[in-house]
């Protein structure tokens, strides 16, 4: 019996801070995760989601230049994709409607990021 190749995880990053976005994407790529897209704000994220394939996971900053990302989160929840919140807020400051989503508070380490993504896959 042949082993089927493991499909590479596809991640979409929504993060407005260039240094944070770059670090996230480098860490993901180094761990074998395919970063299929990156945008800086909610309107660009919606446009990307409307024209691209659905990613396996979305790493979402909560506070974006266009405002809080909650309407975007509602849109993404309609998709068959996992969501990981990455935020400068304390995770307990996230509104109750989104408390079920995994959350990492900035600053966080690469190990914490990769563990959170691994937990999403379980």
XYZ file of N, CA, C and O in Angstrom:
488
model
N 0.848 -1.186 0.000
C 0.000 0.000 0.000
C 0.886 1.238 0.000
O 1.785 1.368 0.811
N 0.616 2.149 -0.912
C 1.423 3.366 -1.004
C 0.905 4.417 -0.039
O -0.301 4.525 0.191
N 1.856 5.176 0.488
C 1.463 6.309 1.319
C 1.101 7.473 0.415
O 1.819 7.777 -0.526
N -0.018 8.109 0.694
C -0.373 9.297 -0.062
C 0.466 10.460 0.443
O 0.700 10.576 1.643
N 0.906 11.334 -0.462
C 1.680 12.483 -0.002
C 0.804 13.397 0.854
O -0.385 13.539 0.607
N 1.407 13.958 1.865
C 0.688 14.891 2.721
C 0.511 16.204 1.963
O 1.467 16.740 1.416
N -0.701 16.698 1.928
C -0.982 17.950 1.236
C -0.444 19.113 2.054
O -0.618 19.162 3.267
N 0.224 20.033 1.384
C 0.796 21.186 2.064
C -0.323 22.124 2.531
O -1.237 22.448 1.777
N -0.244 22.541 3.784
C -1.205 23.465 4.364
C -1.084 24.818 3.683
O 0.018 25.314 3.453
N -2.225 25.432 3.359
C -2.246 26.737 2.697
C -2.759 27.790 3.678
O -3.834 27.632 4.245
N -1.963 28.851 3.849
C -2.306 29.897 4.810
C -2.466 31.238 4.112
O -1.735 31.567 3.167
N -3.417 32.012 4.597
C -3.671 33.379 4.132
C -3.475 34.294 5.332
O -4.027 34.035 6.407
N -2.676 35.349 5.166
C -2.319 36.239 6.267
C -2.966 37.607 6.058
O -2.797 38.222 4.999
N -3.690 38.077 7.083
C -4.269 39.420 7.079
C -3.623 40.167 8.245
O -3.996 39.968 9.405
N -2.639 40.991 7.933
C -1.837 41.687 8.951
C -1.351 43.005 8.360
O -0.773 43.020 7.277
N -1.599 44.101 9.083
C -1.256 45.419 8.557
C 0.148 45.906 8.914
O 0.636 46.842 8.298
N 0.805 45.286 9.859
C 2.156 45.704 10.234
C 3.166 44.934 9.378
O 3.297 43.713 9.529
N 3.896 45.627 8.495
C 4.789 44.932 7.565
C 5.809 44.015 8.247
O 6.046 42.903 7.764
N 6.391 44.439 9.354
C 7.401 43.618 10.023
C 6.765 42.345 10.584
O 7.336 41.259 10.457
N 5.596 42.475 11.185
C 4.899 41.303 11.727
C 4.497 40.371 10.588
O 4.700 39.154 10.667
N 3.959 40.936 9.519
C 3.538 40.120 8.377
C 4.720 39.357 7.789
O 4.619 38.152 7.512
N 5.827 40.032 7.613
C 7.018 39.400 7.061
C 7.512 38.261 7.952
O 7.834 37.168 7.472
N 7.554 38.510 9.257
C 7.993 37.486 10.209
C 7.053 36.285 10.178
O 7.496 35.131 10.169
N 5.747 36.542 10.158
C 4.760 35.459 10.088
C 4.964 34.616 8.835
O 5.022 33.385 8.897
N 5.059 35.284 7.699
C 5.165 34.564 6.434
C 6.469 33.776 6.350
O 6.486 32.654 5.850
N 7.566 34.356 6.846
C 8.848 33.636 6.862
C 8.762 32.395 7.752
O 9.242 31.321 7.374
N 8.154 32.535 8.932
C 8.033 31.401 9.854
C 7.156 30.306 9.257
O 7.467 29.117 9.366
N 6.069 30.701 8.627
C 5.174 29.722 8.009
C 5.891 28.975 6.885
O 5.854 27.742 6.822
N 6.543 29.727 6.013
C 7.247 29.111 4.883
C 8.354 28.175 5.375
O 8.521 27.068 4.847
N 9.088 28.603 6.396
C 10.180 27.778 6.934
C 9.665 26.476 7.540
O 10.395 25.489 7.594
N 8.419 26.471 7.978
C 7.852 25.259 8.574
C 7.082 24.421 7.554
O 6.411 23.458 7.914
N 7.165 24.793 6.282
C 6.535 24.002 5.234
C 5.100 24.363 4.931
O 4.407 23.625 4.231
N 4.638 25.493 5.441
C 3.272 25.952 5.174
C 3.319 26.912 3.985
O 4.151 27.815 3.939
N 2.443 26.703 3.024
C 2.392 27.515 1.819
C 1.572 28.782 2.093
O 0.369 28.702 2.333
N 2.222 29.935 2.065
C 1.519 31.213 2.241
C 0.964 31.589 0.868
O 1.714 31.957 -0.036
N -0.345 31.469 0.720
C -0.977 31.684 -0.582
C -1.409 33.121 -0.803
O -1.788 33.490 -1.910
N -1.356 33.932 0.252
C -1.718 35.332 0.099
C -1.488 36.113 1.362
O -1.417 35.559 2.459
N -1.332 37.431 1.180
C -1.189 38.358 2.298
C -1.790 39.692 1.885
O -1.556 40.172 0.783
N -2.592 40.256 2.773
C -3.154 41.590 2.568
C -3.071 42.368 3.872
O -2.839 41.794 4.937
N -3.281 43.686 3.773
C -3.125 44.588 4.912
C -4.441 45.035 5.551
O -4.419 45.605 6.631
N -5.570 44.835 4.859
C -6.824 45.330 5.440
C -8.008 44.486 4.993
O -7.887 43.614 4.130
N -9.156 44.756 5.597
C -10.350 43.944 5.359
C -10.859 44.019 3.918
O -11.173 42.974 3.338
N -10.965 45.209 3.303
C -11.444 45.223 1.911
C -10.559 44.399 0.969
O -11.059 43.681 0.105
N -9.242 44.474 1.156
C -8.339 43.680 0.326
C -8.509 42.187 0.620
O -8.422 41.354 -0.290
N -8.765 41.841 1.868
C -8.977 40.437 2.226
C -10.240 39.897 1.567
O -10.239 38.782 1.031
N -11.310 40.670 1.581
C -12.553 40.242 0.943
C -12.343 40.063 -0.550
O -12.768 39.062 -1.135
N -11.649 41.020 -1.183
C -11.369 40.911 -2.619
C -10.541 39.659 -2.908
O -10.806 38.942 -3.878
N -9.549 39.390 -2.068
C -8.707 38.205 -2.266
C -9.541 36.940 -2.122
O -9.450 36.030 -2.955
N -10.336 36.854 -1.083
C -11.163 35.660 -0.855
C -12.169 35.448 -1.983
O -12.492 34.308 -2.322
N -12.661 36.545 -2.578
C -13.633 36.430 -3.665
C -13.013 35.868 -4.939
O -13.705 35.272 -5.759
N -11.706 36.044 -5.129
C -11.099 35.610 -6.385
C -10.144 34.426 -6.254
O -9.739 33.851 -7.253
N -9.773 34.056 -5.057
C -8.804 32.973 -4.858
C -9.493 31.746 -4.278
O -10.650 31.784 -3.879
N -8.723 30.656 -4.190
C -9.222 29.456 -3.550
C -9.260 29.657 -2.037
O -8.585 30.527 -1.500
N -10.046 28.841 -1.379
C -10.180 28.922 0.071
C -8.916 28.362 0.726
O -8.524 27.238 0.447
N -8.271 29.142 1.605
C -7.089 28.628 2.302
C -7.505 27.661 3.415
O -8.661 27.630 3.826
N -6.529 26.892 3.904
C -6.802 25.996 5.025
C -6.915 26.759 6.329
O -7.680 26.392 7.215
N -6.123 27.827 6.444
C -6.105 28.631 7.665
C -5.914 30.098 7.302
O -5.200 30.424 6.352
N -6.605 30.959 8.050
C -6.436 32.401 7.920
C -5.858 32.914 9.238
O -6.430 32.665 10.305
N -4.727 33.593 9.145
C -4.147 34.272 10.304
C -4.611 35.711 10.221
O -4.307 36.417 9.254
N -5.402 36.132 11.203
C -6.122 37.397 11.116
C -5.774 38.341 12.254
O -6.017 38.028 13.417
N -5.223 39.494 11.893
C -5.068 40.559 12.867
C -6.464 41.118 13.134
O -7.279 41.233 12.214
N -6.755 41.437 14.368
C -8.095 41.894 14.728
C -8.292 43.380 14.412
O -9.345 43.780 13.923
N -7.276 44.196 14.668
C -7.396 45.632 14.427
C -6.639 45.986 13.151
O -5.417 45.892 13.085
N -7.392 46.394 12.122
C -6.832 46.707 10.811
C -7.044 48.179 10.497
O -7.887 48.830 11.133
N -6.323 48.719 9.522
C -6.506 50.142 9.178
C -7.954 50.491 8.828
O -8.412 51.599 9.082
N -8.686 49.529 8.263
C -10.081 49.768 7.896
C -11.034 49.593 9.075
O -12.235 49.749 8.928
N -10.488 49.274 10.257
C -11.309 49.100 11.453
C -11.215 47.678 11.975
O -10.490 46.845 11.427
N -11.956 47.375 13.042
C -11.941 46.013 13.581
C -12.361 45.002 12.513
O -13.224 45.273 11.683
N -11.751 43.834 12.566
C -11.939 42.821 11.524
C -13.161 41.931 11.739
O -13.312 40.937 11.031
N -14.036 42.263 12.647
C -15.143 41.368 12.969
C -16.068 41.078 11.786
O -16.443 39.912 11.588
N -16.450 42.060 10.959
C -17.274 41.713 9.790
C -16.544 40.756 8.833
O -17.161 39.856 8.266
N -15.235 40.936 8.695
C -14.446 40.025 7.869
C -14.418 38.633 8.481
O -14.535 37.630 7.773
N -14.288 38.557 9.785
C -14.318 37.256 10.462
C -15.646 36.546 10.208
O -15.672 35.333 9.989
N -16.739 37.301 10.228
C -18.049 36.700 9.946
C -18.070 36.106 8.536
O -18.593 35.012 8.324
N -17.488 36.812 7.599
C -17.417 36.327 6.205
C -16.566 35.060 6.121
O -16.933 34.087 5.473
N -15.422 35.058 6.788
C -14.516 33.907 6.728
C -15.138 32.695 7.415
O -14.935 31.561 6.985
N -15.917 32.930 8.451
C -16.567 31.807 9.146
C -17.523 31.038 8.247
O -17.864 29.901 8.527
N -17.958 31.646 7.149
C -18.828 30.966 6.191
C -18.054 29.971 5.334
O -18.653 29.152 4.652
N -16.721 30.058 5.367
C -15.860 29.213 4.543
C -15.379 28.003 5.338
O -15.295 28.058 6.563
N -15.007 26.943 4.635
C -14.438 25.776 5.318
C -12.942 25.994 5.594
O -12.079 25.342 5.010
N -12.649 26.945 6.461
C -11.264 27.275 6.787
C -11.143 27.552 8.274
O -12.104 27.977 8.914
N -9.964 27.300 8.800
C -9.701 27.596 10.212
C -9.227 29.039 10.337
O -8.639 29.589 9.404
N -9.474 29.627 11.501
C -9.082 31.014 11.768
C -8.232 31.045 13.024
O -8.590 30.454 14.035
N -7.114 31.771 12.935
C -6.276 32.043 14.092
C -6.160 33.553 14.225
O -5.672 34.222 13.317
N -6.675 34.086 15.338
C -6.572 35.520 15.594
C -5.175 35.842 16.105
O -4.642 35.142 16.963
N -4.612 36.925 15.583
C -3.331 37.433 16.067
C -3.571 38.906 16.375
O -4.001 39.661 15.521
N -3.330 39.301 17.611
C -3.784 40.626 18.008
C -2.895 41.278 19.051
O -2.254 40.589 19.850
N -2.883 42.589 19.022
C -2.239 43.370 20.063
C -3.145 43.557 21.268
O -2.717 44.025 22.314
N -4.407 43.201 21.114
C -5.346 43.234 22.235
C -5.093 42.031 23.139
O -4.518 41.042 22.711
N -5.570 42.108 24.344
C -5.624 40.902 25.174
C -6.734 40.029 24.593
O -7.797 40.536 24.222
N -6.493 38.739 24.484
C -7.489 37.850 23.877
C -8.831 37.910 24.594
O -9.872 37.745 23.954
N -8.822 38.191 25.895
C -10.100 38.283 26.604
C -10.845 39.583 26.291
O -11.974 39.769 26.737
N -10.237 40.482 25.511
C -10.919 41.705 25.065
C -11.666 41.498 23.746
O -12.399 42.388 23.320
N -11.480 40.352 23.149
C -12.189 40.026 21.913
C -13.665 39.846 22.273
O -13.979 39.215 23.286
N -14.590 40.375 21.466
C -16.016 40.215 21.781
C -16.415 38.744 21.952
O -15.832 37.845 21.338
N -17.408 38.525 22.768
C -17.855 37.178 23.116
C -18.161 36.328 21.884
O -17.912 35.125 21.883
N -18.673 36.932 20.830
C -19.034 36.184 19.622
C -17.832 35.537 18.950
O -17.990 34.629 18.132
N -16.619 35.972 19.314
C -15.404 35.460 18.683
C -14.481 34.767 19.683
O -13.370 34.377 19.336
N -14.934 34.588 20.894
C -14.109 33.966 21.929
C -13.810 32.493 21.636
O -12.878 31.938 22.202
N -14.592 31.874 20.758
C -14.338 30.475 20.416
C -13.146 30.312 19.465
O -12.647 29.203 19.280
N -12.679 31.411 18.882
C -11.559 31.337 17.952
C -10.238 31.340 18.711
O -10.076 32.097 19.668
N -9.279 30.525 18.278
C -7.964 30.560 18.923
C -7.329 31.926 18.715
O -7.523 32.562 17.680
N -6.569 32.360 19.699
C -6.052 33.725 19.707
C -4.624 33.739 20.243
O -4.337 33.106 21.262
N -3.752 34.473 19.555
C -2.401 34.727 20.036
C -2.243 36.223 20.251
O -2.595 37.016 19.377
N -1.730 36.582 21.422
C -1.481 37.996 21.727
C -0.075 38.365 21.286
O 0.884 37.651 21.566
N 0.027 39.492 20.574
C 1.343 40.009 20.170
C 2.017 40.609 21.396
O 1.341 41.254 22.191
N 3.301 40.455 21.549
C 4.180 39.647 20.711
C 4.104 38.182 21.124
O 3.896 37.858 22.286
N 4.261 37.308 20.158
C 4.293 35.873 20.418
C 5.462 35.286 19.648
O 5.968 35.887 18.703
N 5.893 34.113 20.046
C 7.028 33.469 19.404
C 6.605 32.548 18.276
O 5.446 32.148 18.183
N 7.566 32.200 17.453
C 7.317 31.287 16.339
C 6.813 29.941 16.857
O 5.890 29.353 16.278
N 7.379 29.464 17.963
C 6.930 28.192 18.539
C 5.436 28.265 18.887
O 4.677 27.328 18.596
N 5.010 29.380 19.501
C 3.589 29.546 19.851
C 2.711 29.556 18.599
O 1.626 28.971 18.586
N 3.185 30.220 17.559
C 2.451 30.284 16.295
C 2.277 28.892 15.700
O 1.165 28.488 15.352
N 3.356 28.162 15.590
C 3.298 26.837 14.978
C 2.481 25.862 15.815
O 1.759 25.016 15.276
N 2.542 25.989 17.137
C 1.721 25.138 18.008
C 0.243 25.446 17.798
O -0.595 24.534 17.711
N -0.092 26.731 17.722
C -1.494 27.109 17.515
C -2.016 26.581 16.185
O -3.156 26.112 16.100
N -1.194 26.637 15.160
C -1.613 26.111 13.840
C -1.757 24.594 13.906
O -2.727 24.027 13.377
N -0.827 23.928 14.573
C -0.934 22.468 14.723
C -2.209 22.106 15.483
O -2.899 21.139 15.132
N -2.552 22.885 16.506
C -3.782 22.632 17.270
C -5.021 22.795 16.398
O -6.012 22.086 16.585
N -4.984 23.735 15.438
C -6.106 23.931 14.533
C -6.346 22.718 13.650
O -7.461 22.431 13.255
N -5.275 22.014 13.333
C -5.368 20.878 12.419
C -5.919 19.642 13.098
O -6.269 18.675 12.438
N -6.005 19.642 14.421
C -6.501 18.461 15.139
C -7.990 18.418 15.177
O -8.711 19.301 15.092
